[in-house]
Amino acid sequence: MTDAIVTDRLCKSYGGQLVVDQLNLHVPVGTVYGLLGRNGVGKSTTLKMLAGMACPDSGEILLLGEDAARLSPATRARIAYLAEGHPLYKWMTIGQIVAFTRSFYRSWNTDLVDKVLDHFSLSRKARIGRLSKGQVAQVSLTLAIAPDPELLILDDPTLGLDANVRRDFLESMIQIIQRRGRTILFSSHILGDVERVADRVGVMIDGVLRADCPTERFKQAVCKVIVDFGRSPPTVPPLVGLLGDWQLGSRRELVFVDFGVQQQAAIEAMGPVRIEVVALNLEDAFIEYTRGARRPLPIFTGESFDVQGLGAQGAA
Amino acid sequence: MFKALALKELREAGWLALVAAGLHLAVVSNLIGLNLFTWLPMFPEKINELPFTGTSFTGPFALVGCVLAIALGFRQSAWEGMQGTYLFLLHRPVARSAIFATKIGVGMVLLLLVNCIPVLWFADWAATPGHYPGPFEWRLTEPAWGWWCGFPLLYLGAFLSGIRPARWYGTRLYPLLASGMLLLVAEFLSPWWTICAGIALTSSVLFATCIRTTIFARDYS
């Protein structure tokens, strides 16, 4: 088995609106996978379906090689799921929630729990309802890792946390994921966090997984080309890989996937005064990639969008 | 694991049972003349009719029992959904049906236990010579036991309403309304106790089946 998570043509709709559309996701074992997308594009719904908290309309899910619809308790024990907002029983103390959760597992790393709680300076006597959001997230993470899961599904784990707590949480997560073979799938709106920890990213737009490639590959593939014409700019013809086209005075800002020789020649033929290719970080690349496309978006695939093969062939 | 789950349910829903037990005991203590709660409005005073034959016991008993059944059903189902803790609980490595069976088991035990105490206490008082100047037979308690057998039906209806997805609260309450109507029909037919028991049993099995179907078919958020 090489994939910890496999989905096959997964679909889900709410009230007649398709929220997840034909999702084919493959997350290899040992990968840290960041699932990105704007609000309401189906990230949480996807993660809920993976965790068995939402029923797909159609399609199949395999988690650690087992059909998610009939996941055995033994396999479920190998999977941790952190829901958005870290819902825990507010009336319980940390000690009580640890004891409660522990009762469900055969394997439980008590030493690790003690060390992590100590690291976060969390008292076992503290009541969950009186903890800050960051502390609840820390308790939630502690409970998730204590059974030593092979697969972690984290739904926006840093949502609502301040910058310091977020950094602390992520550093803890990085330490945890250093164990070989552990797979993490997480969604987040904080692109800096994703850039820091994810080996691979998937970008969902309107329920469709539009990009699925290594993080570095995504950053390198999406670029902004500023073309200054020194006069009223002409209309840019349809070009392979062109995602966005904005006019700013005498300039045009063009966003490309896999900007190459072919596109450069086409732009030079329009007689510009200056062409500047701007490299983007993950956040800018994501924003440019997902903001109001005016043309059909190219669909990246893992194979054709390989980091080795930067070039126009990656774009559809 | 099941012990931890049961203790959690007791901690979350036990206070409702305690409140209901307190109300039951207050009613019975007034009826038997202890006069501890006569200052409370709407509470019956010392009984002046053959025990269990009128509404002086059965009325408050049915009211408190029905309210407890509905409150317990919603507390154990809808409240968890409102808090979002289903997302935490249902990911534990145990069959979903086992989690809900434990919840319902604890609810049923609380419901039946709390509601049998006042019947037994009041019957014991009535059966003791010198307490009430009239004959007592255990057969007189049948109407109270009829209600006692019907409370689980109402509880299951409330539980199903609590976990059932619906567009708005009105339609969500259909199972509760249905269970309430079935309970009234069963009480109306109480002289024919075999029919009454058949309705209660069949309906309870039906509601339990619906609950089992719903917990696997619905989305949790």
Short mmCIF file of N, CA and C in Angstrom, two decimals, chain A residues 2-74:
data_model
loop_
_atom_site.label_atom_id
_atom_site.label_comp_id
_atom_site.label_asym_id
_atom_site.label_seq_id
_atom_site.Cartn_x
_atom_site.Cartn_y
_atom_site.Cartn_z
N THR A 2 0.67 2.14 -0.98
CA THR A 2 1.49 3.33 -1.06
C THR A 2 0.71 4.59 -0.72
N ASP A 3 -0.60 4.50 -0.77
CA ASP A 3 -1.43 5.67 -0.45
C ASP A 3 -2.18 5.46 0.87
N ALA A 4 -2.05 6.44 1.75
CA ALA A 4 -2.80 6.37 3.01
C ALA A 4 -4.26 6.75 2.78
N ILE A 5 -4.47 7.68 1.85
CA ILE A 5 -5.84 8.13 1.53
C ILE A 5 -6.04 8.04 0.02
N VAL A 6 -7.13 7.41 -0.37
CA VAL A 6 -7.51 7.39 -1.79
C VAL A 6 -9.00 7.70 -1.86
N THR A 7 -9.33 8.67 -2.69
CA THR A 7 -10.76 8.88 -2.95
C THR A 7 -10.99 8.70 -4.45
N ASP A 8 -12.13 8.15 -4.77
CA ASP A 8 -12.43 7.88 -6.16
C ASP A 8 -13.78 8.50 -6.52
N ARG A 9 -13.73 9.52 -7.34
CA ARG A 9 -14.93 10.23 -7.84
C ARG A 9 -15.91 10.54 -6.69
N LEU A 10 -15.38 11.16 -5.69
CA LEU A 10 -16.17 11.48 -4.49
C LEU A 10 -17.05 12.71 -4.76
N CYS A 11 -18.30 12.58 -4.48
CA CYS A 11 -19.23 13.70 -4.69
C CYS A 11 -20.09 13.92 -3.44
N LYS A 12 -20.40 15.18 -3.19
CA LYS A 12 -21.29 15.50 -2.07
C LYS A 12 -22.03 16.79 -2.40
N SER A 13 -23.32 16.79 -2.20
CA SER A 13 -24.07 18.02 -2.42
C SER A 13 -24.94 18.32 -1.21
N TYR A 14 -25.19 19.60 -1.02
CA TYR A 14 -26.11 20.05 0.04
C TYR A 14 -27.19 20.90 -0.61
N GLY A 15 -28.43 20.50 -0.39
CA GLY A 15 -29.55 21.27 -0.94
C GLY A 15 -29.46 21.47 -2.44
N GLY A 16 -29.01 20.45 -3.14
CA GLY A 16 -28.94 20.52 -4.60
C GLY A 16 -27.68 21.16 -5.13
N GLN A 17 -26.87 21.73 -4.24
CA GLN A 17 -25.63 22.37 -4.69
C GLN A 17 -24.45 21.43 -4.48
N LEU A 18 -23.72 21.18 -5.55
CA LEU A 18 -22.58 20.27 -5.48
C LEU A 18 -21.44 20.94 -4.72
N VAL A 19 -21.06 20.37 -3.60
CA VAL A 19 -20.01 20.96 -2.75
C VAL A 19 -18.66 20.30 -3.04
N VAL A 20 -18.69 19.00 -3.27
CA VAL A 20 -17.47 18.27 -3.66
C VAL A 20 -17.81 17.53 -4.94
N ASP A 21 -16.97 17.74 -5.96
CA ASP A 21 -17.32 17.28 -7.30
C ASP A 21 -16.23 16.35 -7.84
N GLN A 22 -16.56 15.07 -7.91
CA GLN A 22 -15.67 14.08 -8.54
C GLN A 22 -14.23 14.15 -8.00
N LEU A 23 -14.10 14.12 -6.71
CA LEU A 23 -12.78 14.29 -6.09
C LEU A 23 -11.97 13.00 -6.16
N ASN A 24 -10.83 13.08 -6.82
CA ASN A 24 -9.89 11.96 -6.86
C ASN A 24 -8.63 12.40 -6.13
N LEU A 25 -8.52 11.98 -4.91
CA LEU A 25 -7.39 12.42 -4.07
C LEU A 25 -6.53 11.22 -3.70
N HIS A 26 -5.24 11.38 -3.84
CA HIS A 26 -4.29 10.32 -3.44
C HIS A 26 -3.25 10.95 -2.53
N VAL A 27 -3.21 10.51 -1.31
CA VAL A 27 -2.21 11.03 -0.37
C VAL A 27 -1.26 9.88 -0.02
N PRO A 28 -0.03 9.94 -0.51
CA PRO A 28 0.91 8.85 -0.25
C PRO A 28 1.27 8.76 1.24
N VAL A 29 1.60 7.56 1.66
CA VAL A 29 2.02 7.33 3.05
C VAL A 29 3.25 8.19 3.35
N GLY A 30 3.25 8.82 4.51
CA GLY A 30 4.39 9.63 4.94
C GLY A 30 4.37 11.07 4.44
N THR A 31 3.28 11.44 3.78
CA THR A 31 3.19 12.80 3.21
C THR A 31 2.48 13.74 4.18
N VAL A 32 2.92 14.98 4.19
CA VAL A 32 2.14 16.03 4.87
C VAL A 32 1.46 16.82 3.77
N TYR A 33 0.15 16.71 3.71
CA TYR A 33 -0.61 17.23 2.58
C TYR A 33 -1.49 18.39 3.06
N GLY A 34 -1.31 19.54 2.46
CA GLY A 34 -2.12 20.70 2.80
C GLY A 34 -3.24 20.88 1.80
N LEU A 35 -4.47 20.85 2.29
CA LEU A 35 -5.62 21.04 1.40
C LEU A 35 -6.05 22.49 1.49
N LEU A 36 -5.96 23.19 0.38
CA LEU A 36 -6.22 24.63 0.37
C LEU A 36 -7.47 24.96 -0.43
N GLY A 37 -7.98 26.12 -0.16
CA GLY A 37 -9.15 26.59 -0.90
C GLY A 37 -9.80 27.72 -0.14
N ARG A 38 -10.55 28.52 -0.87
CA ARG A 38 -11.25 29.62 -0.21
C ARG A 38 -12.40 29.05 0.61
N ASN A 39 -13.06 29.93 1.37
CA ASN A 39 -14.18 29.48 2.20
C ASN A 39 -15.28 28.88 1.33
N GLY A 40 -15.84 27.78 1.80
CA GLY A 40 -17.00 27.20 1.15
C GLY A 40 -16.70 26.41 -0.12
N VAL A 41 -15.44 26.03 -0.33
CA VAL A 41 -15.13 25.28 -1.56
C VAL A 41 -15.21 23.77 -1.34
N GLY A 42 -15.43 23.35 -0.10
CA GLY A 42 -15.62 21.92 0.15
C GLY A 42 -14.49 21.23 0.89
N LYS A 43 -13.58 22.00 1.48
CA LYS A 43 -12.45 21.39 2.20
C LYS A 43 -12.95 20.63 3.44
N SER A 44 -13.71 21.34 4.27
CA SER A 44 -14.20 20.72 5.52
C SER A 44 -15.10 19.53 5.20
N THR A 45 -15.94 19.68 4.19
CA THR A 45 -16.83 18.58 3.82
C THR A 45 -16.01 17.37 3.39
N THR A 46 -14.94 17.62 2.64
CA THR A 46 -14.07 16.52 2.21
C THR A 46 -13.47 15.82 3.43
N LEU A 47 -12.93 16.61 4.35
CA LEU A 47 -12.30 16.01 5.53
C LEU A 47 -13.33 15.27 6.40
N LYS A 48 -14.54 15.82 6.47
CA LYS A 48 -15.60 15.15 7.24
C LYS A 48 -15.97 13.82 6.59
N MET A 49 -16.01 13.81 5.27
CA MET A 49 -16.32 12.54 4.60
C MET A 49 -15.21 11.52 4.86
N LEU A 50 -13.97 12.00 4.84
CA LEU A 50 -12.85 11.08 5.12
C LEU A 50 -12.95 10.52 6.53
N ALA A 51 -13.37 11.37 7.46
CA ALA A 51 -13.45 10.94 8.87
C ALA A 51 -14.75 10.18 9.16
N GLY A 52 -15.60 10.05 8.17
CA GLY A 52 -16.85 9.33 8.37
C GLY A 52 -17.93 10.16 9.03
N MET A 53 -17.76 11.48 9.08
CA MET A 53 -18.75 12.35 9.71
C MET A 53 -19.77 12.89 8.71
N ALA A 54 -19.52 12.67 7.45
CA ALA A 54 -20.49 13.04 6.42
C ALA A 54 -20.52 11.91 5.40
N CYS A 55 -21.72 11.64 4.88
CA CYS A 55 -21.87 10.52 3.94
C CYS A 55 -21.75 11.04 2.51
N PRO A 56 -20.86 10.46 1.72
CA PRO A 56 -20.75 10.89 0.32
C PRO A 56 -22.02 10.52 -0.46
N ASP A 57 -22.36 11.34 -1.45
CA ASP A 57 -23.48 10.99 -2.33
C ASP A 57 -23.07 9.85 -3.25
N SER A 58 -21.82 9.91 -3.70
CA SER A 58 -21.28 8.83 -4.53
C SER A 58 -19.77 8.84 -4.41
N GLY A 59 -19.16 7.79 -4.91
CA GLY A 59 -17.70 7.69 -4.84
C GLY A 59 -17.24 6.82 -3.69
N GLU A 60 -15.96 6.56 -3.66
CA GLU A 60 -15.40 5.68 -2.64
C GLU A 60 -14.22 6.32 -1.94
N ILE A 61 -14.04 5.89 -0.70
CA ILE A 61 -12.90 6.39 0.09
C ILE A 61 -12.16 5.18 0.67
N LEU A 62 -10.86 5.16 0.50
CA LEU A 62 -10.05 4.14 1.16
C LEU A 62 -9.12 4.85 2.13
N LEU A 63 -9.16 4.44 3.38
CA LEU A 63 -8.25 4.98 4.40
C LEU A 63 -7.38 3.83 4.90
N LEU A 64 -6.08 3.99 4.78
CA LEU A 64 -5.14 2.93 5.16
C LEU A 64 -5.54 1.60 4.54
N GLY A 65 -6.02 1.68 3.31
CA GLY A 65 -6.37 0.48 2.55
C GLY A 65 -7.73 -0.10 2.86
N GLU A 66 -8.51 0.54 3.72
CA GLU A 66 -9.82 0.00 4.11
C GLU A 66 -10.93 0.95 3.68
N ASP A 67 -12.03 0.38 3.26
CA ASP A 67 -13.17 1.18 2.83
C ASP A 67 -13.69 2.01 4.01
N ALA A 68 -13.70 3.32 3.84
CA ALA A 68 -14.08 4.21 4.95
C ALA A 68 -15.52 4.02 5.40
N ALA A 69 -16.37 3.55 4.49
CA ALA A 69 -17.77 3.34 4.85
C ALA A 69 -17.93 2.19 5.84
N ARG A 70 -16.96 1.28 5.84
CA ARG A 70 -17.04 0.14 6.77
C ARG A 70 -15.74 0.04 7.57
N LEU A 71 -15.30 1.17 8.06
CA LEU A 71 -14.02 1.22 8.78
C LEU A 71 -14.13 0.46 10.10
N SER A 72 -13.24 -0.48 10.32
CA SER A 72 -13.30 -1.25 11.56
C SER A 72 -12.74 -0.40 12.71
N PRO A 73 -13.17 -0.66 13.94
CA PRO A 73 -12.63 0.09 15.08
C PRO A 73 -11.11 0.02 15.15
N ALA A 74 -10.54 -1.14 14.77
CA ALA A 74 -9.07 -1.28 14.83
C ALA A 74 -8.38 -0.30 13.88
#
